[in-house]
PDB file of C-alpha atoms in Angstrom:
ATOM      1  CA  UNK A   1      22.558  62.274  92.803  1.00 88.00           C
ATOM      2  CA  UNK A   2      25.736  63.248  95.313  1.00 95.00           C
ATOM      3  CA  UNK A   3      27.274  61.478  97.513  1.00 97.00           C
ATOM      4  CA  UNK A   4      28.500  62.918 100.305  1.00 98.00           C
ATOM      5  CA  UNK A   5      31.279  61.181 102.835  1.00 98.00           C
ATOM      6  CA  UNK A   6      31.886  62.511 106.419  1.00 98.00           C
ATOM      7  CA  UNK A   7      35.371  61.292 107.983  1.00 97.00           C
ATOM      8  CA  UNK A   8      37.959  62.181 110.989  1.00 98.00           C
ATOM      9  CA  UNK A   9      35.799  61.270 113.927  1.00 98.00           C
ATOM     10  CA  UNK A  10      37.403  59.287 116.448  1.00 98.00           C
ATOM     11  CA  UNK A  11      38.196  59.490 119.771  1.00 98.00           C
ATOM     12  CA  UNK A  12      38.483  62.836 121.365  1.00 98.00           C
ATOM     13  CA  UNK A  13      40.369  63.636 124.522  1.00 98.00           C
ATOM     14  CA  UNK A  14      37.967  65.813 126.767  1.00 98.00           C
ATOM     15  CA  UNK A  15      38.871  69.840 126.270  1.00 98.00           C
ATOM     16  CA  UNK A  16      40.879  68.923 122.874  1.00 98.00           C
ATOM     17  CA  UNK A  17      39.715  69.455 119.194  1.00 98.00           C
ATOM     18  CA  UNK A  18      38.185  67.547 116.124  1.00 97.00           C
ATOM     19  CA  UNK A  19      38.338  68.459 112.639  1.00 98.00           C
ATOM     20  CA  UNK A  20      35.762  66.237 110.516  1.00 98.00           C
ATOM     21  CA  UNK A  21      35.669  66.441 106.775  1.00 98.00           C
ATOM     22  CA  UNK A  22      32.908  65.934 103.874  1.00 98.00           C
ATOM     23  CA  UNK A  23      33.404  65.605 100.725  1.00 98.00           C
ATOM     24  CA  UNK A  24      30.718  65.654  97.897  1.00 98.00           C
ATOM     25  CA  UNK A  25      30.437  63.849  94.167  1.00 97.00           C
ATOM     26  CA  UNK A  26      29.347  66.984  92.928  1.00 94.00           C
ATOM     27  CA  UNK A  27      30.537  71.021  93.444  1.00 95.00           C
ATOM     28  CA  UNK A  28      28.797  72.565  96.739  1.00 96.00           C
ATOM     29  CA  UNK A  29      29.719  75.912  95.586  1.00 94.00           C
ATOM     30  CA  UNK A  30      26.529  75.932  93.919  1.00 93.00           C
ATOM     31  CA  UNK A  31      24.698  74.473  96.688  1.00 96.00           C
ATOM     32  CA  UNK A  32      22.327  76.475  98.845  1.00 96.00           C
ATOM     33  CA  UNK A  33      23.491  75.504 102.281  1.00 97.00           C
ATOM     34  CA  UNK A  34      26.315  73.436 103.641  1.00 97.00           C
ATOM     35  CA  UNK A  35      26.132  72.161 107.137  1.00 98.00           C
ATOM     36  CA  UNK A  36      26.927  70.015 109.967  1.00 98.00           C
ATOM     37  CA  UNK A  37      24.738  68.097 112.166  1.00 98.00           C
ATOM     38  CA  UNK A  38      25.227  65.873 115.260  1.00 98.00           C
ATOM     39  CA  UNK A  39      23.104  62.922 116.977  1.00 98.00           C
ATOM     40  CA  UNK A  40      23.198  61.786 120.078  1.00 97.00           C
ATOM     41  CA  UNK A  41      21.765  58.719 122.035  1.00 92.00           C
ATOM     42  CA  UNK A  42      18.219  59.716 122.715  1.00 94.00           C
ATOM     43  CA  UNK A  43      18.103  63.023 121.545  1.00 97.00           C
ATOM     44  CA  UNK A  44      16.835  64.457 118.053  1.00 97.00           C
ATOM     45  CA  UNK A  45      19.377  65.668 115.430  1.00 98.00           C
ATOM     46  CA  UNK A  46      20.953  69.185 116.769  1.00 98.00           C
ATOM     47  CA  UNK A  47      21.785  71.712 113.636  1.00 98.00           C
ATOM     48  CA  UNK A  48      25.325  72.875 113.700  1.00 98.00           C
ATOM     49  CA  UNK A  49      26.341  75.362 111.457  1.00 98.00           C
ATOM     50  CA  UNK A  50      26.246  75.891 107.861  1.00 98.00           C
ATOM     51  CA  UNK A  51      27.486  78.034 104.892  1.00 97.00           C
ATOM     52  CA  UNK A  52      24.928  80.098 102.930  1.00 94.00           C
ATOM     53  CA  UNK A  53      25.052  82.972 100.960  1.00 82.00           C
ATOM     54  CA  UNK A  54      26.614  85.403 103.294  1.00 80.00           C
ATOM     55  CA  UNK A  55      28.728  83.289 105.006  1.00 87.00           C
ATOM     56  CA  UNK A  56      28.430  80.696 107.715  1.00 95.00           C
ATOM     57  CA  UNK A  57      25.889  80.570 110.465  1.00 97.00           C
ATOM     58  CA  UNK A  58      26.477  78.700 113.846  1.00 98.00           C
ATOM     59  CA  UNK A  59      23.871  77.549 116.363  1.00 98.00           C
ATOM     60  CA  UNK A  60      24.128  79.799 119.709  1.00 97.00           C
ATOM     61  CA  UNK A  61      24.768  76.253 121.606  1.00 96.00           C
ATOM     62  CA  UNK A  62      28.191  75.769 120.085  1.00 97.00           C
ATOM     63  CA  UNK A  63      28.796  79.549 118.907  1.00 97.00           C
ATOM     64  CA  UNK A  64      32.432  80.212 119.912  1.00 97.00           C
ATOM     65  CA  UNK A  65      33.497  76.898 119.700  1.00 98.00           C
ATOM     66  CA  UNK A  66      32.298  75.821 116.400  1.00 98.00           C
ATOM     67  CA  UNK A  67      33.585  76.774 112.361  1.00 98.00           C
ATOM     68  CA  UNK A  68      32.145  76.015 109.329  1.00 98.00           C
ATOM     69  CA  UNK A  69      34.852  76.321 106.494  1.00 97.00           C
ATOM     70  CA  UNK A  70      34.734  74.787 102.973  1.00 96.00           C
ATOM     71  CA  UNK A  71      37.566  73.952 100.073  1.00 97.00           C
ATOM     72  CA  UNK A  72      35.341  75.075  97.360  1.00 95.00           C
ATOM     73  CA  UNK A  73      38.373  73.458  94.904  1.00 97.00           C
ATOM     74  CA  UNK A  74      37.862  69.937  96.880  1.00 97.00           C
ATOM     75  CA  UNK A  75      34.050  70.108  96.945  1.00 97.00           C
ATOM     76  CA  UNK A  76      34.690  69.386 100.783  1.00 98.00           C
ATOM     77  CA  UNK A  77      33.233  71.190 103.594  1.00 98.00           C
ATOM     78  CA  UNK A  78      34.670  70.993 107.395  1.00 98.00           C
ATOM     79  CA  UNK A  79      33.708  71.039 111.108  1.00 98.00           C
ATOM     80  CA  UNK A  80      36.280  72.479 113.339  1.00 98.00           C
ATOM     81  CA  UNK A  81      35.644  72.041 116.908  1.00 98.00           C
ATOM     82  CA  UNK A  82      37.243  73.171 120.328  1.00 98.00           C
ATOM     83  CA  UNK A  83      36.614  72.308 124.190  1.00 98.00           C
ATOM     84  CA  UNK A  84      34.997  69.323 123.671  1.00 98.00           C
ATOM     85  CA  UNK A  85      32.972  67.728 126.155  1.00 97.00           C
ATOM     86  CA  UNK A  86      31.349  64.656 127.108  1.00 97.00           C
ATOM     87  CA  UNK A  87      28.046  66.393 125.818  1.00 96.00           C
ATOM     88  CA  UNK A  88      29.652  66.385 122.335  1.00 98.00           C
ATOM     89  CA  UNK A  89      29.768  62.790 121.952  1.00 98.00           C
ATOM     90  CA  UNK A  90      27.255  62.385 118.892  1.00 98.00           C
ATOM     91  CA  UNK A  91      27.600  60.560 115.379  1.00 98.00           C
ATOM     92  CA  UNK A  92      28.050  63.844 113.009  1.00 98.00           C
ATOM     93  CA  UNK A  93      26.301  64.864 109.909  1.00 98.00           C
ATOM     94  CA  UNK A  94      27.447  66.499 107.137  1.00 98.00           C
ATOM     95  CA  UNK A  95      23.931  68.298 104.853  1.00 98.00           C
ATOM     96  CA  UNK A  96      24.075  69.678 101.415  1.00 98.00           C
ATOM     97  CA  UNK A  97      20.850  71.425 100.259  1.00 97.00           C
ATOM     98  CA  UNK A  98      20.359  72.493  96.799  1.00 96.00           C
ATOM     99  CA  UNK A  99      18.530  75.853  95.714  1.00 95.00           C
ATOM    100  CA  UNK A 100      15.370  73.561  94.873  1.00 95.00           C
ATOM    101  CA  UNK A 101      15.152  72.304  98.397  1.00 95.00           C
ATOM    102  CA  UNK A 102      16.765  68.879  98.379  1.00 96.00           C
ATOM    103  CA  UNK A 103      18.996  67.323 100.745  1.00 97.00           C
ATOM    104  CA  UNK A 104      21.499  65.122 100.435  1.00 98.00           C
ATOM    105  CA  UNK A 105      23.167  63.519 103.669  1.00 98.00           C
ATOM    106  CA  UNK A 106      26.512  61.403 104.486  1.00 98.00           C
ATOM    107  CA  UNK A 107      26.008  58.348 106.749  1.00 97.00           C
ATOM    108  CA  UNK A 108      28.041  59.984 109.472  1.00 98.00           C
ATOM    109  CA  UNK A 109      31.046  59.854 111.314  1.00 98.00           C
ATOM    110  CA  UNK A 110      30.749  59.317 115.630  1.00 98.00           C
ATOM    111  CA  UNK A 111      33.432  61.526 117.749  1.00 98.00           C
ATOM    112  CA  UNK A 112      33.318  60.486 121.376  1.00 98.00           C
ATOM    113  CA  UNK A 113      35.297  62.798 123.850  1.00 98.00           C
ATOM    114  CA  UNK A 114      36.984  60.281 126.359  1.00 97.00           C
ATOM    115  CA  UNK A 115      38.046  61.253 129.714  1.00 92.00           C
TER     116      UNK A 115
END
């Protein structure tokens, strides 16, 4: 099992920054992807960005505005985010997928971007 613990969400001034943070029980070096994921009211889960292989991999939505970065030494991955806007108001996700296909999730942390 691994546990994994999203945190820094709060409230975000509109066109200002989050940084969230998740940290895992277990390494995520050896994991097979590492990635965020948001959910807003009424919509379905929206994929992020994640770290594989190569490096990371950001959704064209949020490309430009969005980094994936990880503390391999901390077993904690992070969400950097810049002009936020209302649309960005979501209770975020933090994924860890092994090589065999299994996911483990946090419970979330919710950023809303005030005016």
């Amino acid at each position: 099992q691994v546990q994994v613990v999203e945190s820094g969400g709060g409230l975000v001034q509109f066109g200002g920054s989050l940084r969230l943070s998740c940290t895992a029980s277990k390494s995520i070096s050896s994991m097979y992807a590492k990635g965020w994921y948001r959910q807003a009211p009424g919509k379905e889960r929206e994929f992020l960005g994640e770290i594989r292989g190569r490096g990371p991999i950001i959704n064209d939505p949020v490309k430009g505005r969005v980094t994936v970065s990880a503390d391999y030494s901390q077993n904690t991955l992070y969400l950097q985010m810049t002009n936020v806007t209302f649309e960005d108001t979501a209770v975020y996700y933090c994924n860890l997928e092994t090589f065999g296909g299994r996911d483990y999730w946090g419970q979330g942390t919710q950023v809303t971007v005030s005016s």
